[in-house]
Short mmCIF file of C-alpha atoms in Angstrom, two decimals:
data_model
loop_
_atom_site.label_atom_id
_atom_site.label_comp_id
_atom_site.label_asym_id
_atom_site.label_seq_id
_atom_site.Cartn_x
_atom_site.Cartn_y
_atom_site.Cartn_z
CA UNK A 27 60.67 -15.52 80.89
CA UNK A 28 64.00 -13.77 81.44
CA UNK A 29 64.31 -11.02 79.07
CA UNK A 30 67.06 -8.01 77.83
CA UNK A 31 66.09 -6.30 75.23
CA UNK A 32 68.64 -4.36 73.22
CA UNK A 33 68.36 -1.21 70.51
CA UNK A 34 69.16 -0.75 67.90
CA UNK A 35 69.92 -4.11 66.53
CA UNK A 36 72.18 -2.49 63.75
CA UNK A 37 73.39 0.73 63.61
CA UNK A 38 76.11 2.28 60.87
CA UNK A 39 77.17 5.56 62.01
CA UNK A 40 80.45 8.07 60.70
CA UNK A 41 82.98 9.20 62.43
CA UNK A 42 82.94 11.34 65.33
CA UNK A 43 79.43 10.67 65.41
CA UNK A 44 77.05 10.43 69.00
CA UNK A 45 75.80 6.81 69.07
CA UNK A 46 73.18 5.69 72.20
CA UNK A 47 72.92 1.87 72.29
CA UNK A 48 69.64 1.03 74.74
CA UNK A 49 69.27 -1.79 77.11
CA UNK A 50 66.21 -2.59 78.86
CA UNK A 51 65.68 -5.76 81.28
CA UNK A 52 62.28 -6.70 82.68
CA UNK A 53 63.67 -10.00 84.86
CA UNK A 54 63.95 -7.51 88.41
CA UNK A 55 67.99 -7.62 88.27
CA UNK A 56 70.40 -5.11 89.83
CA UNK A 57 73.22 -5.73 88.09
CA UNK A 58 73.83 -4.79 84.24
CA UNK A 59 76.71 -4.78 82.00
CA UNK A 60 77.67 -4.04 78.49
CA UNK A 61 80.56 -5.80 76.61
CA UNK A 62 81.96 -5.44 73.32
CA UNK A 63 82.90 -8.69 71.66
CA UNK A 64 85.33 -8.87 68.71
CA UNK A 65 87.41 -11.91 67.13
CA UNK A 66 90.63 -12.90 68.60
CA UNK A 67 89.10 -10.63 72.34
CA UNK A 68 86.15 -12.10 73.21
CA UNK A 69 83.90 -9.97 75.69
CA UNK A 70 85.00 -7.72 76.95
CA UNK A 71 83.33 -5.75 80.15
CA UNK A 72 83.21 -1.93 79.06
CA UNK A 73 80.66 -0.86 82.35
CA UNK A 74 78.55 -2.35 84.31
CA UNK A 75 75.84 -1.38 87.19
CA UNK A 76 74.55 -2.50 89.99
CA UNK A 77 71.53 -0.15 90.81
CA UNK A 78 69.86 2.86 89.09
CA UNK A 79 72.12 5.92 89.21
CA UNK A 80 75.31 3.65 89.90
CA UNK A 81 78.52 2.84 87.19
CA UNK A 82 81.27 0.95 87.56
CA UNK A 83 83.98 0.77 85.20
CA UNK A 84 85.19 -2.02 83.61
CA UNK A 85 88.04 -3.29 81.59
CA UNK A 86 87.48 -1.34 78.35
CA UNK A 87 86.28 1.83 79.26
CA UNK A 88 87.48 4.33 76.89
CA UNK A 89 85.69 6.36 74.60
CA UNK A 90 82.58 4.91 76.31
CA UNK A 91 80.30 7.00 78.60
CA UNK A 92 77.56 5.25 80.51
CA UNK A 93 74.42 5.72 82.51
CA UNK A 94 71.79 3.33 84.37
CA UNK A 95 68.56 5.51 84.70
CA UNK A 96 66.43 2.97 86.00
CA UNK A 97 66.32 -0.65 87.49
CA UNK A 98 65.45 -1.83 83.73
CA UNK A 99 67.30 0.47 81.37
CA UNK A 100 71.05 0.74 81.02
CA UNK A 101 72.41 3.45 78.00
CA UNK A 102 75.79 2.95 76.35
CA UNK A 103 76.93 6.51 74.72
CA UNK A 104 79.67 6.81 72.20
CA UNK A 105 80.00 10.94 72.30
CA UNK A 106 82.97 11.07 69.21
CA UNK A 107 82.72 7.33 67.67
CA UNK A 108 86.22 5.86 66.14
CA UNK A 109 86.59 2.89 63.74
CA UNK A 110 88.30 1.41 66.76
CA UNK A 111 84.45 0.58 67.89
CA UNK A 112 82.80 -0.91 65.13
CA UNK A 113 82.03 -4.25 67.04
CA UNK A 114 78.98 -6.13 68.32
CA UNK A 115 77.73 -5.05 71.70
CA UNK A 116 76.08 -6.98 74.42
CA UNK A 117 74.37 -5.99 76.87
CA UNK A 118 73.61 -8.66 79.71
CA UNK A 119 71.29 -8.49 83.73
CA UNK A 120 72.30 -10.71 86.42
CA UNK A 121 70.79 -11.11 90.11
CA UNK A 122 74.27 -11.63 91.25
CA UNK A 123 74.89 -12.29 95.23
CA UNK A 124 72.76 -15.30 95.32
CA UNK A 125 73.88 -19.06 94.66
CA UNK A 126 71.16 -19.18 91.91
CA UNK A 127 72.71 -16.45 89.91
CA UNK A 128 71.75 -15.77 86.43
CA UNK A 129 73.04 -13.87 83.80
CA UNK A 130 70.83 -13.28 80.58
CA UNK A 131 72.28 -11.57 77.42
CA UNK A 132 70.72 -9.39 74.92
CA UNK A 133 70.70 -10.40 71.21
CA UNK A 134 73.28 -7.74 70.57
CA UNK A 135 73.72 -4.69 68.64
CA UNK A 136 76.37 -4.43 65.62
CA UNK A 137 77.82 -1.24 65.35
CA UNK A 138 79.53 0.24 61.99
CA UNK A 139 81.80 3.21 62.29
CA UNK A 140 82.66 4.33 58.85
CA UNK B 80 92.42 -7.55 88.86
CA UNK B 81 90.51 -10.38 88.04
CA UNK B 82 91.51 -12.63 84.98
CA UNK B 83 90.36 -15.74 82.77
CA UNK B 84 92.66 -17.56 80.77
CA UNK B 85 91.48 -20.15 78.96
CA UNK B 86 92.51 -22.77 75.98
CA UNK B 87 93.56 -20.90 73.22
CA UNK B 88 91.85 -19.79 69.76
CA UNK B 89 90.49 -23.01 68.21
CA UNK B 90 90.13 -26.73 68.58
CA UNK B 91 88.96 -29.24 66.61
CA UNK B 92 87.89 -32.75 67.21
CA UNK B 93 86.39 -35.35 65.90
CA UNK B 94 82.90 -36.50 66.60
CA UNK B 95 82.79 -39.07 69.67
CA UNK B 96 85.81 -37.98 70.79
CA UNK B 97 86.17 -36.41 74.06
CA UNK B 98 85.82 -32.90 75.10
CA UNK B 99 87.96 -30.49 77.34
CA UNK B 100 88.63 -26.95 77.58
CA UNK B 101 90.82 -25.53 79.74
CA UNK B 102 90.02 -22.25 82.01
CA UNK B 103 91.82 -20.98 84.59
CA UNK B 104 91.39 -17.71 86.89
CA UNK B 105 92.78 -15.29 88.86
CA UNK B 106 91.29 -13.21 91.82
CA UNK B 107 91.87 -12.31 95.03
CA UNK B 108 88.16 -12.74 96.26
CA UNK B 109 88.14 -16.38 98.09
CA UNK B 110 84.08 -16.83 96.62
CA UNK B 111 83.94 -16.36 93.02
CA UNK B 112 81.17 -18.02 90.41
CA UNK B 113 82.10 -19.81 88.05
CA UNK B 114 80.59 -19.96 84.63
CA UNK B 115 80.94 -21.68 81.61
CA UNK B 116 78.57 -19.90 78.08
CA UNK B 117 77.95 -21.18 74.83
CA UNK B 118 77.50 -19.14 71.62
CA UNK B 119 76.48 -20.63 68.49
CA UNK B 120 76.52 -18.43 65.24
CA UNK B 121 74.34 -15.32 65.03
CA UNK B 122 73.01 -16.01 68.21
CA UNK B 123 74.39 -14.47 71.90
CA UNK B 124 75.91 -16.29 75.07
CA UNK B 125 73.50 -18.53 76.67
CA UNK B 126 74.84 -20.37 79.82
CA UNK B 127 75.78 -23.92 79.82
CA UNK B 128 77.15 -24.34 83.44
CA UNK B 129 78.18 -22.73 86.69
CA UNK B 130 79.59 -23.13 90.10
CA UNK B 131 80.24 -21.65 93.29
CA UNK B 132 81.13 -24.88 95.61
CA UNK B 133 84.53 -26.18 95.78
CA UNK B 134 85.55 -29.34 94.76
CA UNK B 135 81.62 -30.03 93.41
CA UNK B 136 81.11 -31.44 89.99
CA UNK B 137 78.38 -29.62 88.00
CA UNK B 138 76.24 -30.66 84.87
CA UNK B 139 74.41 -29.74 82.21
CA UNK B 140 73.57 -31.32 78.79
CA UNK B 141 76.12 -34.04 78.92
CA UNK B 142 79.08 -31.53 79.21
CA UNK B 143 80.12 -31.16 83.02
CA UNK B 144 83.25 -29.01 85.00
CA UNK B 145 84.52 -29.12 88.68
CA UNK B 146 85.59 -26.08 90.30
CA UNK B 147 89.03 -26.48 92.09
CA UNK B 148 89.85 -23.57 94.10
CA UNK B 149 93.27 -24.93 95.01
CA UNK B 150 94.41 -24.80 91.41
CA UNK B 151 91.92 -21.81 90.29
CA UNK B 152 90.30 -24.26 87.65
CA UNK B 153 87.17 -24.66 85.82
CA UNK B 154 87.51 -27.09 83.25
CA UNK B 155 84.81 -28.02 80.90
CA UNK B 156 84.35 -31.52 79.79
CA UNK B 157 82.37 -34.20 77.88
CA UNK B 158 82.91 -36.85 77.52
CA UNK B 159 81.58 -37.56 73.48
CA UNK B 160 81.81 -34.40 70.81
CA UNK B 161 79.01 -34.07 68.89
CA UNK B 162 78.54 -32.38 65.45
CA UNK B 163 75.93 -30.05 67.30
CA UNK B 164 78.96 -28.99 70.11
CA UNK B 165 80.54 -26.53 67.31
CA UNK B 166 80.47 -23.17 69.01
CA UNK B 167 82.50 -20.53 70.97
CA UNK B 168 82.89 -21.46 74.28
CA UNK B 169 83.49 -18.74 77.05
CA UNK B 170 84.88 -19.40 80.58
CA UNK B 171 83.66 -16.59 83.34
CA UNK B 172 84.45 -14.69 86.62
CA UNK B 173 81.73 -12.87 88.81
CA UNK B 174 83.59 -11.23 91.88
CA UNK B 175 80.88 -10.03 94.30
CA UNK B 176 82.70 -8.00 96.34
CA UNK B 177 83.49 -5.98 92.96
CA UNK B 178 80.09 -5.09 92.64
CA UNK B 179 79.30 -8.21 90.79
CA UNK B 180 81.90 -7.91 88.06
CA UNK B 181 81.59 -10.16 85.19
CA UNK B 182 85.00 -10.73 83.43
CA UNK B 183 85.14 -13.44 80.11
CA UNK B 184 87.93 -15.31 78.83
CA UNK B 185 89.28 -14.98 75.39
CA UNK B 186 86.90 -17.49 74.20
CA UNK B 187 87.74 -20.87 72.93
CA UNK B 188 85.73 -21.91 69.32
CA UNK B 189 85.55 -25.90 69.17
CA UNK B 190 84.78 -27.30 65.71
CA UNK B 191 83.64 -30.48 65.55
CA UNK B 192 83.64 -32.51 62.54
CA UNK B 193 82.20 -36.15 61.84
#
């Protein structure tokens, strides 16, 4: 079964803190993506992947660093965190290009900045 | 860029009553999927339908949507509410010749109540 697998599933850190948020997909996808979803914005696309090594940038990108290591595991890195991005992050695979595309999400991972 | 627009914020209906969310797009790529997601409460997107044909009605648990490319429109419809529909609804873009990017609309929450 399809499977992303995100960590931590909470995390409260302070200000200016260094926050990693871990992805990890075992369904053989290329493509990954992490979105931040808040009320009254929906998801937004912060960076996405399509291949260890690659990053593309998305719509929110600020004040986010990224980094696909492998074909499974996609990192999210906050290097100074801001109140600004206490939210709940998604991460999400897809086998995009085909007319059978899937796209799976992670459970999430709600971040505090206090 | 690419865009999603769909109904705004909230509606609610009563059960048995029909169903339909707007969501329209923007993008200059001639070939884009189509998706509609549902997200319950505490729980993350799951898909509920998608399309890449023109003109083709799709289905999926009684709610359905047709993908006009001459009016850049994915509607999603049913055609009776049920108590069980209450959730955010999401309308989505992937653009493969952007490497695959996903981009969400705004969201729509439906609240249906008997």
């Amino acid at each position: 079964e399809a499977a992303v697998t995100q960590s931590p599933r909470n995390k409260v850190t302070v200000t200016g803190g260094n926050v990693t948020l871990s992805c990890r997909q075992t369904n053989s996808h290329n493509y990954m993506y992490w979105y931040r979803q808040d009320t009254g914005h929906g998801l937004r696309l912060i960076h996405y992947s399509y291949g260890a090594g690659n990053l593309q940038i998305g719509d929110v990108p600020d004040g986010y660093k990224a980094t696909r290591t492998t074909q499974e595991d996609f990192f999210l890195l906050l290097e100074l965190a801001s109140p600004s991005q206490t939210s709940l992050y998604f991460c999400a695979s897809s086998d995009a290009g085909t007319e059978n595309t899937e796209v799976f999400f992670g459970k999430g991972t709600r971040l505090t900045v206090v | 860029g690419d865009s999603v627009t769909q109904t705004e914020g909230l509606v609610t209906l009563t059960e048995g009553l029909p169903v339909m969310l707007n969501c329209t797009y923007q993008t200059i790529y001639s070939n884009p999927f189509l998706f509609w997601y549902v997200q319950h409460l505490n729980e993350s997107p799951r898909l509920l339908l998608k399309s890449f044909t023109d003109n083709k009605r799709t289905e999926h648990q009684g709610f359905h949507a047709t993908l006009h490319k001459s009016s850049s429109s994915f509607h999603l419809q049913k055609s009776s509410a049920q108590l069980s529909d209450s959730a955010l609804y999401y309308c989505a873009l992937m653009n493969n010749n952007a490497g695959a990017k996903l981009t969400f609309g705004g969201g729509t929450r439906l609240t249906v109540r008997p």
